[in-house]
């Protein structure tokens, strides 16, 4: 068994009572996090035989870092992202604070219990940022800091609360993720402040030991991005040894020791350390330091890294705190599995203590059987003193009377948004979006409050997604006022982009991961800052795929925002396949907490845009995605039922009772569908023409109705069931959209009707709309052929 985390060698400097208490609580966190995982795997009944898992070694390496941060340095207003594999330590910490219950600790990785990785939605208000999608939680802190600046400079949030830091405790392997460096660069562009990233530098990833050269590269990258970089390499016992005669040689030996050898010696223990040190330093003055120690004492000394010395960690964090708000990266050297029997072993990532090893560990921790969950069991300091210490911890104090999650009243959304002139006009939904938003941006009385709370952002496609007029009116956000050089020089430009702290558009570089991380951070602003922000992000539809991980991550946290992806589909004809999307409607249907729509005409768009502003603010709402097009269509003067548009479909031409066929379209293929319908109706007068605005909402409503009926609510009917009810049971349904045909293929399951879905299922290519629609089966002839096929088979 390796030396316990609190082992003291003769070289250890004297400790204050305060530090002794911290060491005891470290010990308790190590026990509770290890026992939590052990209980889930070896104590709790396992009905299916699957390995429950957990990460005892990853928890152990970060114990001192989290103890120093949560018990000493962090303040109530700080927002913290905990590395995914340290979830049990996080929950153990909240247990000590009285914010978590024993039954929840016992339910780790169990249905209805604590999630494997911290989750805002599933684990409750103590979680500031969900983590688990490696690297994204780290980067999110940078964008949350940007949003904290934004809301403060716009006077939107809780001005009575002091600014907090946005802190990520991250594993060193998370720094392999590319989104980390995209976020670093974007943070540098926006002069992001008040961010700390504390790297648990245990130099072991899931499968291997991290290369020795990584440290220097990490430090250089952070410094290049304007960050302060603090290395916490050695603890006080080692520093005391280095100060002795021969200590320089010992330091040089450790500095030169490869990561893999260091890890192996840690696992082997004191005798192996002695053999390796004497082989290289046996004739040097360092031998005097080595010879006076027992094997256990030598092992404890050689593993006294800075990331396991709570005094050293606190000293470095406090120094950075005193230096101001410059973003800072702390590289804290640690040992994976510190204090556990597999410390340093390269296979310890998913390793679990056996029952026999746990019994030895229990003995070393002085834990009596039956008292494993007692908060202060096995500690050398009495419970009243420890409890008083925890009560006085700054982070243990409630942020406000609401707790850590703040609230903000909803922004009033007028009954209707300003609709552009439509009569006799051709317009695309993308163009309509720009006009509606620009009109809101005027800030007229009816829309003044709404306009003040909208924040837009785009990854270098602001103009080409029609946000330009809005930005001209509302300006670009920057922490510093910057002049528009073109305007000052009287050079003609359609873009009047003044930059100031009052601007309402955040211009990003062309990295879609950053777009969705920023939308996620902005969408969490009400709970984080007490500020109601209505975020809108625009991006080219095919490049949603580039940022999909971050988009789903934002939705997983229940962030509320509006995504406008445009232009979409092969309808962006001359641009070719790389700029044409096929699968995005399916993504919209599959993504949880994201309501996806594709309006065809601007009147539908206005209804859905207003709905988005409303549903983003509802407790039971969600984020919203509008898929738009650049194809200009003839606009119609008509009266629509907003509820039907929002529910996902409305009849343009209602079918006759027991009609044998209906034609459904979605998005910019409407002209071809309408032309085909005119010919179809001449031969089949009772046919219907259906406009689909959201296959996602139709499908979600249908599933919800099925669940309700299974639960005994027999009279519940989904919107799509009501829509299709006039058709004969054996009727055919031909559908067409500029997206994958599987988007509509499920419609036949609603009432057992035959569906012939049309849509591209291959990469697009350059061309014009007639050629591409003909090639991919979206033109009028293809639609009529599908109708004939459906009628023959029905």
Tab-separated table of C-alpha atoms in Angstrom, residues 79 144 147-149 151-152 156-161 166 399 404-408 521-522 524-533:
chain	number	residue	atom	x	y	z
A	79	UNK	CA	-18.382	29.440	-10.997
A	144	UNK	CA	-19.109	32.240	-19.333
A	147	UNK	CA	-20.947	36.666	-20.784
A	148	UNK	CA	-20.412	37.835	-17.218
A	149	UNK	CA	-18.628	40.893	-18.639
A	151	UNK	CA	-24.246	41.283	-18.722
A	152	UNK	CA	-22.407	43.517	-16.260
A	156	UNK	CA	-28.621	43.289	-17.093
A	157	UNK	CA	-27.585	41.109	-14.162
A	158	UNK	CA	-27.314	41.243	-10.389
A	159	UNK	CA	-25.314	44.435	-9.936
A	160	UNK	CA	-25.311	43.866	-6.157
A	161	UNK	CA	-23.076	40.800	-6.499
A	166	UNK	CA	-14.790	31.228	-13.796
A	399	UNK	CA	-24.508	33.155	-2.946
A	404	UNK	CA	-26.275	29.287	-6.332
A	405	UNK	CA	-28.805	29.376	-9.155
A	406	UNK	CA	-30.076	32.892	-9.788
A	407	UNK	CA	-33.277	33.901	-11.533
A	408	UNK	CA	-34.345	36.699	-13.819
A	521	UNK	CA	-22.849	30.260	-21.869
A	522	UNK	CA	-25.276	33.014	-22.919
A	524	UNK	CA	-27.166	29.904	-18.971
A	525	UNK	CA	-26.839	33.597	-18.088
A	526	UNK	CA	-30.144	33.865	-16.173
A	527	UNK	CA	-29.009	31.219	-13.690
A	528	UNK	CA	-25.368	32.310	-13.653
A	529	UNK	CA	-25.626	36.099	-13.538
A	530	UNK	CA	-29.293	36.809	-12.912
A	531	UNK	CA	-29.464	38.429	-16.365
A	532	UNK	CA	-32.086	37.595	-18.954
A	533	UNK	CA	-30.260	37.289	-22.263
